[in-house]
Amino acid sequence: MANFSDTIYALSSGSLPAGIAVVRISGPAAETILKRLTGKAVEPRIARLLVLRDEQGEVLDQALTLFFPEGMSFTGEAVVELHLHGGKAVLRAVLDAIAAFPNTRLAEAGEFTRRAFINGRMDLTAAEGVADLISAETDAQRRFALSNAVGDQERLYSGWREQLIEARALIEADLDFSDEGDVPGSVADAVLEQVHALRVVVEEHLSQTRRGEILRDGFRIAIVGEPNVGKSSLLNAIARRDVAIVSYEAGTTRDLIEVALDLGGYKVILIDTAGLRETDNIVERLGIERARTAAHQADLVLHLHVAGTENPSKLDVPVQTLSVATKADLLPDGVPADSVALSTMTGDGLSDLLVEIEHRVTEAASGMSLLLPSRERHVQHLRQTHLALERSQRTHLPLELLAEELRIAADHLGHITGAIGVDDLLDVIFTRFCIGK
Ligand SMILES: Nc1nc2c(ncn2[C@@H]2O[C@H](COP(=O)(O)OP(=O)(O)OP(=O)(O)O)[C@@H](O)[C@H]2O)c(=O)[nH]1
Ligand SMILES: [Mg+2]
């Protein structure tokens, strides 16, 4: 275990005032601090309601106290939790009292989790999972993040890495002993077969990248169409608030306007865009460019046209597109049953559209397994792993080079979990956490 000499502390629960405020203290002085604040002997892992006093004997608060000994805590260090009354003055008084002990300081963002990682309590994917879990807003995000936080991803990638390390050991043993009358090449053949199987598995895993992104970052839906067809009205109707400006003037919306929703437990991002048309107006043209880009990058495009008019210009996007007729209230005979039609004025057809969208989101995001790449950092290393595995399968590759490719592949997997060479990464990863985590 790494030996940190300073003891860190922070408010680990949400903003105050609140019912309770949880202060976490981690480090070598944690136990002493608890003893001195309470004047009582410390029992590990037993919750006790005790009066806290500062060094002058002044009562600070009555708190539920917990002590986790070294090796049995979140960070791996001795940890104290104080469940205080959740008032700002209470918190300030207690933090001041803790600060009065030597070698203590306020924790930096993500520092508790960082210590947990350095002390081997969790790997990097689990630490990232914890960060995702804290920011999870929908049920799908929560389930995905939790699976990562409890180490599912780590087990997957470490398993692959071990296979590769073993395969390489076999090859190197073969190299060392090949002059002793072994049948040359037989080991290599067996290893190559195994490596091929793993390559297929990694490939399949990488093909699920978009599904992981959808679960974590959301399913993106671009609303596009000519000016004035009611795109912004639809965004507002679905978001149930006035997010975008609506007006009878054509060319009202210029920027992209994004709204995040929870649809069927999935995070969905709805994007309103500028109406598509030929124009000399520079600002509008920039807006239209953004609209086209948004449509290209979306998971689903809602292509709007006014009911009863021809669905205009074909939208040339390599994306699932749903044609939607708007302003259905203006049609005297209603709309044909085979198309999606709605009116934001009367609300007709909106729930049908939402059902259809939810159906598409579920189709894109659901799957048997939550073992998916969860972030770009992982995807990059997985791609490098895959490339090295591909190279390792070139015909007539000398065994030394085969072993080297296997090492490269294994190292990239090690980078994902943090098993190797990540010092420079830690700042980037952990400073994205909030203080107290
Ligand atoms: N009758 C009727 N009018 C609607 C409906 N939805 C929108 N409108 C009207 O159509 C006009 C244009 O609506 P917007 O939502 O601003 O249209 P838009 O597609 O965002 O337009 P741009 O931003 O200019 O591209 C406004 O006057 C709205 O009040 C509807 O369902 N029925
Ligand atoms: Mg608009």
XYZ file of C-alpha atoms and ligand atoms in Angstrom:
470
model
C 0.000 0.000 0.000
C 1.188 3.477 -0.782
C 2.042 5.462 2.302
C 0.480 8.877 2.226
C 1.639 10.940 5.180
C -1.189 13.447 5.010
C -4.728 12.816 6.085
C -7.387 14.190 3.766
C -10.930 15.191 4.570
C -13.944 16.613 2.756
C -17.684 16.865 2.721
C -18.652 13.748 0.761
C -22.405 14.281 0.638
C -24.400 16.839 -1.342
C -24.876 20.564 -0.968
C -26.060 22.069 2.297
C -28.339 22.622 4.109
C -29.510 19.027 4.143
C -30.723 16.424 6.627
C -27.264 15.106 7.176
C -23.777 15.930 5.954
C -21.218 13.151 5.656
C -17.610 14.137 6.201
C -15.033 11.587 5.168
C -11.534 11.518 6.644
C -8.873 9.235 5.162
C -5.263 8.719 6.157
C -2.956 7.852 9.035
C -4.433 10.416 11.451
C -8.063 9.396 10.917
C -8.338 7.213 13.998
C -6.640 9.756 16.272
C -8.888 12.527 15.008
C -12.004 10.494 15.796
C -10.688 9.624 19.254
C -9.889 13.229 20.055
C -13.131 14.636 18.676
C -15.263 12.151 20.637
C -13.073 11.451 23.662
C -14.013 7.793 23.261
C -12.245 4.603 22.254
C -12.733 3.770 18.590
C -14.436 0.539 17.572
C -14.023 -0.529 13.952
C -17.128 -0.729 11.773
C -19.597 0.082 14.554
C -21.874 3.062 14.153
C -21.954 5.171 17.324
C -23.854 8.335 18.122
C -21.356 10.599 19.875
C -20.839 14.230 20.810
C -18.004 15.907 18.906
C -15.895 18.532 20.689
C -12.961 20.617 19.587
C -9.665 20.757 21.491
C -11.061 23.464 23.775
C -13.949 21.227 24.794
C -16.517 23.214 22.829
C -19.401 21.019 21.595
C -19.516 21.013 17.784
C -22.311 18.596 17.009
C -23.752 15.221 17.841
C -22.877 12.818 15.057
C -23.095 9.259 13.922
C -19.491 8.094 13.688
C -17.919 5.218 11.790
C -14.359 3.960 11.666
C -12.978 1.672 8.955
C -9.485 0.335 9.687
C -6.705 0.286 7.138
C -7.319 -2.387 4.499
C -11.062 -2.454 5.142
C -12.143 0.875 3.715
C -13.005 2.562 0.434
C -9.549 4.109 0.079
C -7.647 1.248 1.679
C -6.428 3.655 4.394
C -7.938 4.201 7.824
C -11.188 6.042 7.148
C -13.586 7.895 9.427
C -17.079 8.967 8.480
C -18.903 11.615 10.477
C -22.614 11.906 9.778
C -23.315 15.424 10.969
C -26.451 17.520 11.086
C -26.466 19.014 7.605
C -26.042 22.698 8.403
C -23.410 24.984 6.920
C -22.180 26.282 10.303
C -22.035 22.751 11.708
C -19.920 21.642 8.775
C -17.609 24.630 9.023
C -17.056 24.088 12.752
C -16.237 20.403 12.280
C -13.964 20.987 9.275
C -12.098 23.667 11.259
C -11.635 21.232 14.132
C -10.232 18.580 11.792
C -7.959 21.114 10.104
C -6.418 21.879 13.507
C -4.798 18.425 13.590
C -1.305 18.200 12.098
C -0.809 16.822 8.583
C -4.418 17.213 7.579
C -5.787 19.024 4.570
C -8.907 19.302 2.427
C -9.098 16.551 -0.188
C -8.719 17.490 -3.832
C -11.290 16.491 -6.445
C -11.403 12.711 -6.769
C -8.620 12.207 -4.234
C -10.387 9.527 -2.173
C -10.970 7.434 -5.285
C -7.446 8.127 -6.464
C -6.071 6.741 -3.209
C -8.384 3.745 -3.602
C -6.858 3.114 -7.036
C -3.264 3.615 -5.884
C -3.881 1.285 -2.944
C -5.203 -1.399 -5.285
C -8.801 -1.226 -4.012
C -10.062 -0.803 -7.553
C -8.727 -0.591 -11.082
C -9.108 2.405 -13.401
C -12.235 1.143 -15.118
C -13.927 0.743 -11.737
C -12.806 4.239 -10.694
C -14.221 5.622 -13.932
C -17.372 3.602 -13.263
C -17.689 5.282 -9.868
C -17.465 8.701 -11.547
C -20.120 7.672 -14.074
C -22.333 6.295 -11.333
C -22.238 9.602 -9.489
C -23.271 11.503 -12.605
C -25.764 8.884 -13.823
C -29.185 10.386 -14.459
C -31.097 7.568 -16.110
C -31.629 3.966 -15.202
C -29.576 2.685 -18.134
C -26.664 4.956 -17.184
C -26.900 3.734 -13.608
C -26.866 0.045 -14.550
C -23.976 0.461 -16.985
C -21.905 2.531 -14.556
C -22.578 0.139 -11.687
C -21.471 -2.839 -13.728
C -18.189 -1.027 -14.416
C -17.831 0.254 -10.851
C -18.017 -3.236 -9.382
C -15.286 -4.457 -11.707
C -17.032 -6.296 -14.573
C -15.000 -4.451 -17.182
C -11.804 -4.987 -15.251
C -12.405 -8.738 -15.124
C -13.015 -8.821 -18.866
C -9.898 -6.858 -19.855
C -7.597 -8.442 -17.257
C -8.805 -11.860 -18.432
C -7.815 -11.057 -22.005
C -4.522 -9.638 -20.849
C -3.694 -12.782 -18.876
C -4.444 -14.933 -21.898
C -2.015 -12.871 -23.950
C 0.684 -12.931 -21.296
C 0.384 -16.705 -21.075
C 0.476 -17.081 -24.846
C 3.602 -14.972 -24.989
C 5.236 -17.011 -22.243
C 4.570 -20.156 -24.264
C 6.120 -18.634 -27.359
C 9.182 -17.459 -25.465
C 9.610 -20.853 -23.851
C 9.373 -22.378 -27.294
C 12.054 -19.986 -28.527
C 14.355 -20.861 -25.620
C 14.022 -24.601 -26.021
C 13.587 -24.942 -29.745
C 17.099 -26.251 -30.188
C 16.430 -29.133 -27.842
C 14.703 -31.333 -30.362
C 11.124 -30.197 -29.817
C 8.707 -30.302 -32.691
C 9.121 -26.716 -33.889
C 6.035 -24.655 -34.549
C 3.485 -26.761 -32.730
C 3.283 -24.372 -29.792
C 3.049 -21.430 -32.143
C 0.149 -23.032 -33.963
C -1.804 -23.555 -30.753
C -1.069 -19.991 -29.647
C -2.074 -18.560 -33.002
C -5.383 -20.332 -32.803
C -6.017 -18.895 -29.357
C -4.947 -15.427 -30.480
C -7.262 -15.628 -33.446
C -10.178 -16.487 -31.161
C -9.360 -13.540 -28.916
C -9.091 -11.227 -31.910
C -12.623 -12.137 -32.916
C -13.859 -11.471 -29.380
C -12.144 -8.048 -29.251
C -13.585 -7.219 -32.666
C -17.085 -8.108 -31.512
C -16.557 -6.040 -28.352
C -15.388 -3.034 -30.395
C -18.412 -3.324 -32.660
C -20.514 -2.505 -29.581
C -18.771 0.832 -29.064
C -21.715 2.941 -30.176
C -24.043 1.025 -27.857
C -21.776 1.854 -24.933
C -21.748 5.508 -25.950
C -25.526 5.553 -26.237
C -25.917 4.055 -22.770
C -23.461 6.448 -21.204
C -23.800 9.680 -23.197
C -27.252 9.330 -24.716
C -29.062 8.519 -27.960
C -28.907 11.563 -30.256
C -31.952 12.624 -32.232
C -31.714 15.506 -34.714
C -34.902 17.308 -35.699
C -34.456 18.596 -39.259
C -36.573 19.982 -42.066
C -37.302 23.161 -43.996
C -37.876 26.420 -42.126
C -41.167 26.858 -40.310
C -42.240 23.221 -40.381
C -42.448 23.255 -36.572
C -39.109 21.815 -35.446
C -38.685 24.108 -32.464
C -42.338 23.657 -31.536
C -41.775 19.899 -31.458
C -38.669 20.240 -29.297
C -40.589 22.404 -26.833
C -43.556 20.040 -26.825
C -41.405 17.006 -26.043
C -39.276 18.858 -23.497
C -42.473 20.346 -22.001
C -40.893 23.745 -21.633
C -40.029 26.729 -23.768
C -36.478 25.868 -24.735
C -36.370 27.174 -28.288
C -37.839 30.323 -29.806
C -40.862 29.666 -31.992
C -42.058 32.206 -34.525
C -43.989 32.431 -37.777
C -40.876 33.831 -39.416
C -38.932 31.318 -41.466
C -35.330 30.904 -40.323
C -35.851 31.518 -36.623
C -33.518 28.866 -35.246
C -29.822 29.217 -36.056
C -27.837 27.396 -33.388
C -28.239 23.802 -32.351
C -30.398 23.521 -29.265
C -29.988 20.353 -27.224
C -32.327 18.983 -24.600
C -31.638 15.823 -22.591
C -34.563 13.562 -21.741
C -35.149 10.288 -19.976
C -37.083 8.025 -22.321
C -37.840 4.559 -21.040
C -34.825 4.734 -18.748
C -32.438 5.767 -21.513
C -30.795 9.126 -21.897
C -31.948 10.764 -25.112
C -30.624 14.027 -26.522
C -33.018 15.904 -28.747
C -31.420 18.470 -31.053
C -33.340 21.305 -32.693
C -31.670 22.683 -35.820
C -31.882 25.516 -38.314
C -34.391 25.037 -41.144
C -32.754 23.759 -44.338
C -32.963 26.111 -47.326
C -30.848 28.079 -49.774
C -29.971 31.437 -48.267
C -27.579 34.366 -48.644
C -27.624 35.138 -44.961
C -24.204 34.188 -43.595
C -25.324 33.409 -40.069
C -28.223 31.303 -41.260
C -25.903 29.437 -43.619
C -23.584 28.581 -40.734
C -26.611 27.358 -38.813
C -27.666 25.157 -41.710
C -24.182 23.667 -41.896
C -24.440 22.788 -38.222
C -27.841 21.273 -38.846
C -26.429 18.992 -41.519
C -23.517 17.950 -39.312
C -25.893 17.224 -36.441
C -28.019 15.076 -38.739
C -24.948 13.115 -39.872
C -23.819 12.490 -36.302
C -27.215 11.557 -34.911
C -28.511 8.093 -34.114
C -31.918 9.021 -35.488
C -33.136 11.888 -37.663
C -36.674 13.180 -37.425
C -37.348 14.652 -40.857
C -40.270 17.047 -40.540
C -42.620 18.366 -43.200
C -45.995 20.038 -42.968
C -48.790 17.482 -43.311
C -50.473 17.568 -46.706
C -47.434 18.987 -48.468
C -44.996 16.817 -50.321
C -42.160 15.631 -48.098
C -39.523 17.857 -49.652
C -35.896 17.440 -50.622
C -34.389 14.107 -49.847
C -32.157 14.206 -46.835
C -28.956 12.485 -47.725
C -27.786 11.179 -44.365
C -26.399 7.758 -43.497
C -28.626 7.649 -40.452
C -31.967 6.070 -39.571
C -34.597 8.605 -40.587
C -38.185 8.923 -39.482
C -40.452 11.059 -41.624
C -42.842 13.121 -39.495
C -45.788 15.207 -40.718
C -46.443 18.303 -38.614
C -49.347 20.731 -38.098
C -51.816 17.870 -38.526
C -54.527 20.162 -37.123
C -54.502 22.072 -40.424
C -55.609 19.012 -42.424
C -59.403 18.804 -42.706
C -59.517 15.025 -43.231
C -56.824 13.984 -40.824
C -53.615 12.317 -41.909
C -53.019 9.006 -43.662
C -52.724 6.219 -41.110
C -49.414 4.935 -42.433
C -47.339 7.992 -41.568
C -46.278 9.553 -38.307
C -48.223 12.783 -37.989
C -48.703 15.158 -35.129
C -49.796 18.581 -34.053
C -47.970 20.418 -31.329
C -50.956 22.732 -31.125
C -53.462 20.028 -30.143
C -50.931 17.496 -28.863
C -52.304 14.842 -31.247
C -49.766 12.252 -32.357
C -47.074 13.294 -29.869
C -47.357 10.224 -27.679
C -47.257 7.967 -30.750
C -44.051 9.636 -31.840
C -42.553 9.182 -28.380
C -43.464 5.489 -28.405
C -41.810 5.112 -31.802
C -38.672 6.927 -30.600
C -38.507 4.836 -27.459
C -38.770 1.740 -29.604
C -35.793 2.871 -31.712
C -33.722 3.830 -28.677
C -34.347 0.491 -27.028
C -33.421 -1.289 -30.215
C -30.139 0.621 -30.452
C -29.179 0.484 -26.793
C -30.446 -2.730 -25.308
C -28.532 -5.956 -25.467
C -27.722 -9.049 -23.520
C -24.580 -7.721 -21.933
C -23.365 -4.540 -20.309
C -19.785 -5.474 -21.119
C -19.244 -2.652 -23.576
C -16.483 -0.142 -24.173
C -17.493 2.734 -21.932
C -15.270 5.578 -23.052
C -13.025 6.828 -25.828
C -9.862 6.151 -23.816
C -10.738 2.474 -23.697
C -11.752 2.327 -27.334
C -8.392 3.702 -28.434
C -6.485 1.057 -26.503
C -8.854 -1.665 -27.654
C -8.228 -0.644 -31.262
C -4.464 -0.827 -30.674
C -4.913 -4.225 -29.050
C -6.872 -5.388 -32.042
C -4.272 -4.064 -34.503
C -1.464 -5.830 -32.662
C -3.443 -9.078 -32.678
C -4.016 -8.645 -36.391
C -0.316 -8.076 -37.002
C 0.546 -11.086 -34.871
C -1.340 -13.265 -37.349
C 0.638 -12.382 -40.428
C 1.897 -15.505 -42.116
C 5.488 -16.550 -41.531
C 5.955 -14.001 -38.782
C 9.110 -14.893 -36.823
C 8.286 -16.058 -33.306
C 10.187 -13.147 -31.743
C 7.942 -10.681 -33.562
C 4.846 -12.661 -32.693
C 5.813 -12.468 -29.020
C 6.387 -8.725 -29.383
C 2.944 -8.133 -30.907
C 1.368 -10.110 -28.076
C 3.227 -7.922 -25.599
C 1.935 -4.771 -27.291
C -1.629 -6.089 -27.290
C -1.422 -7.040 -23.611
C 0.113 -3.676 -22.683
C -2.744 -1.764 -24.258
C -5.212 -3.770 -22.203
C -3.069 -3.028 -19.155
C -3.353 0.677 -19.884
C -7.140 0.458 -19.779
C -7.243 -1.088 -16.317
C -4.285 0.911 -15.056
C -2.186 -2.186 -14.482
C 0.652 -0.422 -16.288
C 1.996 3.018 -17.087
C -0.777 5.451 -16.235
C 0.853 8.013 -13.955
C 0.358 10.834 -16.420
C -3.286 9.883 -16.796
C -4.294 9.982 -13.165
C -4.623 13.755 -13.009
C -6.855 13.789 -16.064
C -9.100 11.050 -14.739
C -9.446 11.994 -11.109
C -9.712 15.756 -11.324
C -12.994 15.213 -13.202
C -14.461 13.863 -9.976
C -16.103 16.140 -7.489
C -14.496 17.020 -4.180
C -15.254 14.458 -1.514
C -15.255 11.505 -3.883
N -51.246 25.131 -36.738
C -50.111 24.752 -36.250
N -49.051 25.602 -36.270
C -47.884 25.200 -35.749
C -47.710 23.899 -35.214
N -46.415 23.773 -34.820
C -45.827 24.945 -35.087
N -46.682 25.825 -35.656
C -46.394 27.189 -36.066
O -45.465 27.171 -37.128
C -44.581 28.297 -37.055
C -43.144 27.837 -37.093
O -42.872 27.047 -35.942
P -41.408 26.770 -35.437
O -41.501 25.731 -34.391
O -40.711 28.028 -35.094
O -40.798 26.168 -36.776
P -39.270 25.773 -37.068
O -39.281 24.578 -37.950
O -38.492 25.672 -35.810
O -38.772 27.020 -37.913
P -37.278 27.571 -38.152
O -36.587 27.636 -36.819
O -37.500 28.899 -38.729
O -36.612 26.637 -39.097
C -44.953 29.028 -35.781
O -45.772 30.105 -36.096
C -45.726 27.985 -34.963
O -46.678 28.565 -34.111
C -48.842 23.016 -35.214
O -48.808 21.870 -34.780
N -50.003 23.485 -35.738
Mg -36.858 26.627 -35.139
